[in-house]
Short mmCIF file of C-alpha atoms in Angstrom, two decimals:
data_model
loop_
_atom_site.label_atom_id
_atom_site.label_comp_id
_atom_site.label_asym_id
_atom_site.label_seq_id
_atom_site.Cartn_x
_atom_site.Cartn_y
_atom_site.Cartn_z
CA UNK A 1 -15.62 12.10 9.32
CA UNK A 2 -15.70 10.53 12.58
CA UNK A 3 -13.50 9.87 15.67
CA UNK A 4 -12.64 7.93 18.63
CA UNK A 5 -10.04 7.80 21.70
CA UNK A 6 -9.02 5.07 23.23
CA UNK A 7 -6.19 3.93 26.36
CA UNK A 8 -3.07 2.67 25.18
CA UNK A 9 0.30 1.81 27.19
CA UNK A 10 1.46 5.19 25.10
CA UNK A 11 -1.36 7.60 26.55
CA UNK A 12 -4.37 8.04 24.91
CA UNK A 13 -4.79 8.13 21.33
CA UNK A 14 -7.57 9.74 19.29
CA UNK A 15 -8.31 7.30 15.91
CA UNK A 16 -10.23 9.36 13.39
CA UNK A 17 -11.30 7.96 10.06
CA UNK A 18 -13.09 9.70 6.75
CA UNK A 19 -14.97 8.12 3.96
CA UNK A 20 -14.35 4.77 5.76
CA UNK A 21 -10.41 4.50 6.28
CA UNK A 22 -8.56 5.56 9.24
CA UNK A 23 -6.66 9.31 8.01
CA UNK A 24 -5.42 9.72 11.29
CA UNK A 25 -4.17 8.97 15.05
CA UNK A 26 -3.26 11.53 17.27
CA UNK A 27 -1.28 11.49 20.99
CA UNK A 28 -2.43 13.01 23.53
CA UNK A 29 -2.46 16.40 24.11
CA UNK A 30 -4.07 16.43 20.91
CA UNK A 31 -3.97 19.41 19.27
CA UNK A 32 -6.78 20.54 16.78
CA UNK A 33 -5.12 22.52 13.98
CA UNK A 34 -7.04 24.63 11.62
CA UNK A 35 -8.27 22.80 8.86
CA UNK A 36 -7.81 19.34 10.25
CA UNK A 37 -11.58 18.71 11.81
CA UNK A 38 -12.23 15.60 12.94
CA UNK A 39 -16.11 15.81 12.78
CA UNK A 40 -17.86 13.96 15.33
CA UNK A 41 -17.26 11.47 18.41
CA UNK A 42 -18.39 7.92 16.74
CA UNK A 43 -17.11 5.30 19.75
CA UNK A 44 -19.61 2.31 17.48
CA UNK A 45 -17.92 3.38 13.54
CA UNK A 46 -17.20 -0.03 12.41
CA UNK A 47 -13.41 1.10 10.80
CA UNK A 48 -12.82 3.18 14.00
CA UNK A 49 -13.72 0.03 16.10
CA UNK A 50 -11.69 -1.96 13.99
CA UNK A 51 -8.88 0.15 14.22
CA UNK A 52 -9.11 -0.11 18.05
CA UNK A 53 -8.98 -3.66 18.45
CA UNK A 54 -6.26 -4.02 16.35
CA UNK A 55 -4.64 -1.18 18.56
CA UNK A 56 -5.31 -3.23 21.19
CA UNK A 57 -3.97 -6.36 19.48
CA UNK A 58 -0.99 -5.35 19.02
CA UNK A 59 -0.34 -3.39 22.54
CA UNK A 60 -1.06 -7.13 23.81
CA UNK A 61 1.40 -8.85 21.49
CA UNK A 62 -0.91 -10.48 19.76
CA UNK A 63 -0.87 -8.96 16.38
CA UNK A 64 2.38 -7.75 14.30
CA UNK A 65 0.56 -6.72 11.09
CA UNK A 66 -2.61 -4.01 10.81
CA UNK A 67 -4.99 -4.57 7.99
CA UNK A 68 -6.52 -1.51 7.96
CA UNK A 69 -7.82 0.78 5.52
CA UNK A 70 -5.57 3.50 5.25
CA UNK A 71 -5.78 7.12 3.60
CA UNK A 72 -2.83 9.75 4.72
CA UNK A 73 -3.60 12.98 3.61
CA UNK A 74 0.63 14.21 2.78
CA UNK A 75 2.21 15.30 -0.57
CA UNK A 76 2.96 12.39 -3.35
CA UNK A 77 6.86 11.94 -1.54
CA UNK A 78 5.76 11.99 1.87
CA UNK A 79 3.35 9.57 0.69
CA UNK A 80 5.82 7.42 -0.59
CA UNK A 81 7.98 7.58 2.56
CA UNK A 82 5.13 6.29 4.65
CA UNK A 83 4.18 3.46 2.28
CA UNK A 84 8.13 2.12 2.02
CA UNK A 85 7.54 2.92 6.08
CA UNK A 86 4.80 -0.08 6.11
CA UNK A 87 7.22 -2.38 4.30
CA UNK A 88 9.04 -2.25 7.72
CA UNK A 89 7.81 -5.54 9.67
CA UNK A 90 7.89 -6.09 13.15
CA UNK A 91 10.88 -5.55 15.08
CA UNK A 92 12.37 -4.17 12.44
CA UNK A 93 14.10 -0.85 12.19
CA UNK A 94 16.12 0.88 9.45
CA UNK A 95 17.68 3.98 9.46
CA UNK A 96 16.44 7.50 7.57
CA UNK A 97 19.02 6.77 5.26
CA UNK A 98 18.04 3.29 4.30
CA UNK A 99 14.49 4.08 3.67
CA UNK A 100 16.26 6.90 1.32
CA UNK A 101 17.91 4.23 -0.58
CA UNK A 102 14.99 2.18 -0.68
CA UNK A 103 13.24 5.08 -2.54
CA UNK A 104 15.86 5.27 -4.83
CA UNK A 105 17.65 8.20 -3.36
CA UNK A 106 21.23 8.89 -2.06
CA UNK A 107 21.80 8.94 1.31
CA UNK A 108 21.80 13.09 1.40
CA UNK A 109 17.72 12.34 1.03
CA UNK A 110 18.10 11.23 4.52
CA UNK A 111 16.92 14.46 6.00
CA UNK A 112 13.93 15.17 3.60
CA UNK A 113 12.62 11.03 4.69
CA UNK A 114 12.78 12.67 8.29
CA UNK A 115 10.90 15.27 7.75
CA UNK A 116 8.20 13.55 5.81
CA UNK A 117 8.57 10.45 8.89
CA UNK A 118 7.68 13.08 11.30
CA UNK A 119 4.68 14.00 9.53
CA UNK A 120 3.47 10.93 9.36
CA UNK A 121 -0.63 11.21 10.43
CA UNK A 122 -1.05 7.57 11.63
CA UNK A 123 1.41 6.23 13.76
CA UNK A 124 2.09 2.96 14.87
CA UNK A 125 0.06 1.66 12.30
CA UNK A 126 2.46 3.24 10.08
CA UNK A 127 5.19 2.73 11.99
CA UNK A 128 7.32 5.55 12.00
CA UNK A 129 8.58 4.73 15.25
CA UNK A 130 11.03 1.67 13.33
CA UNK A 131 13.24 4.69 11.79
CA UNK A 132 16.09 4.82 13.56
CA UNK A 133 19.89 7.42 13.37
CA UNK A 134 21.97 5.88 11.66
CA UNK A 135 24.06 5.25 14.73
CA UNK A 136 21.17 3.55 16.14
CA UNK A 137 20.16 5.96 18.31
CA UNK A 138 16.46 6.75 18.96
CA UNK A 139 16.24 10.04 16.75
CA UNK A 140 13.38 12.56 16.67
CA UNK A 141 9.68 10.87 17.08
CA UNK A 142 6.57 13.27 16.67
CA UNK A 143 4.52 11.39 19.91
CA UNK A 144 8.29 12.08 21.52
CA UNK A 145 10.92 9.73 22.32
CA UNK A 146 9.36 8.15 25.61
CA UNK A 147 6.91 6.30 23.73
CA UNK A 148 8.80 5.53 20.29
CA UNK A 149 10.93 3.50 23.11
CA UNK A 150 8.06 2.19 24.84
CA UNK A 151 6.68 0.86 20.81
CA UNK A 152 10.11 -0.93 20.05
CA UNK A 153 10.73 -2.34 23.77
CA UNK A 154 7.00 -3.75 22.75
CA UNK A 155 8.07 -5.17 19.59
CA UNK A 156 11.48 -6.78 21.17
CA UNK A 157 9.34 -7.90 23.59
CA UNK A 158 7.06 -9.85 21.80
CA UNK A 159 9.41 -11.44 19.51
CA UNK A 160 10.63 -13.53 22.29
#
């Protein structure tokens, strides 16, 4: 298990990958929780490298898919919710209840897709920041609401 941080227009983000996919990316202040080490500082790791130019990719506009090796450490339905989350392209948003139906659920799921969105350990790259109220507000974002507008503004941005 190794890690990296790099600049982004969101703050700084610490990229940490195990067994040779990316399990997580942090915001800053990052917070070390018990049981979630991130081993040690590895600025050369080839899939941590990776990960950062794509990062910095898409932060330019120049990139709207990652292709990246992935491995989320959740329960099986969170992990579910984040992989119908990567079906979202770029641009695109869809509310907690649409990735419900999606899944095969009723729209009462909408809450439990929320909770398992906001646990989501690799933002952007998964891009929880597409899941929108379903008045189209900007709802609850774990890296905070400031920068989930800052990621679609991006993404508007650089579809025109």
């Amino acid at each position: 298990m190794s890690w990296t941080i790099v600049d982004s227009p969101v703050g700084e983000l610490r990229l940490v990958e195990q067994h040779g996919s990316i399990t997580r990316i942090d915001f800053h202040p990052f917070h070390d929780i018990a049981g979630r080490p991130c081993g040690e500082r590895d600025d050369a790791h080839p899939v941590l490298a990776g990960c950062a130019r794509q990062l910095a990719a898409y932060f330019a506009g120049e990139l709207t898919e990652f292709d990246l090796p992935l491995a989320p450490v959740g329960t099986e339905f969170q992990k579910r919710v984040w992989k119908e989350l990567s079906l979202l392209g770029f641009g695109e948003t869809a509310t907690y209840g649409e990735i419900a139906r999606r899944l095969g659920m009723t729209n009462a799921a909408s809450r439990a897709v929320g909770l398992a969105n906001g646990r989501n350990p690799i933002p952007i790259v998964v891009p929880c920041h597409r899941v929108i109220g379903a008045n189209g507000t900007l709802t609850g974002y774990a890296g905070g609401l400031e920068r989930k507008q800052v990621l679609l503004a991006l993404e508007a941005d650089s579809l025109f």
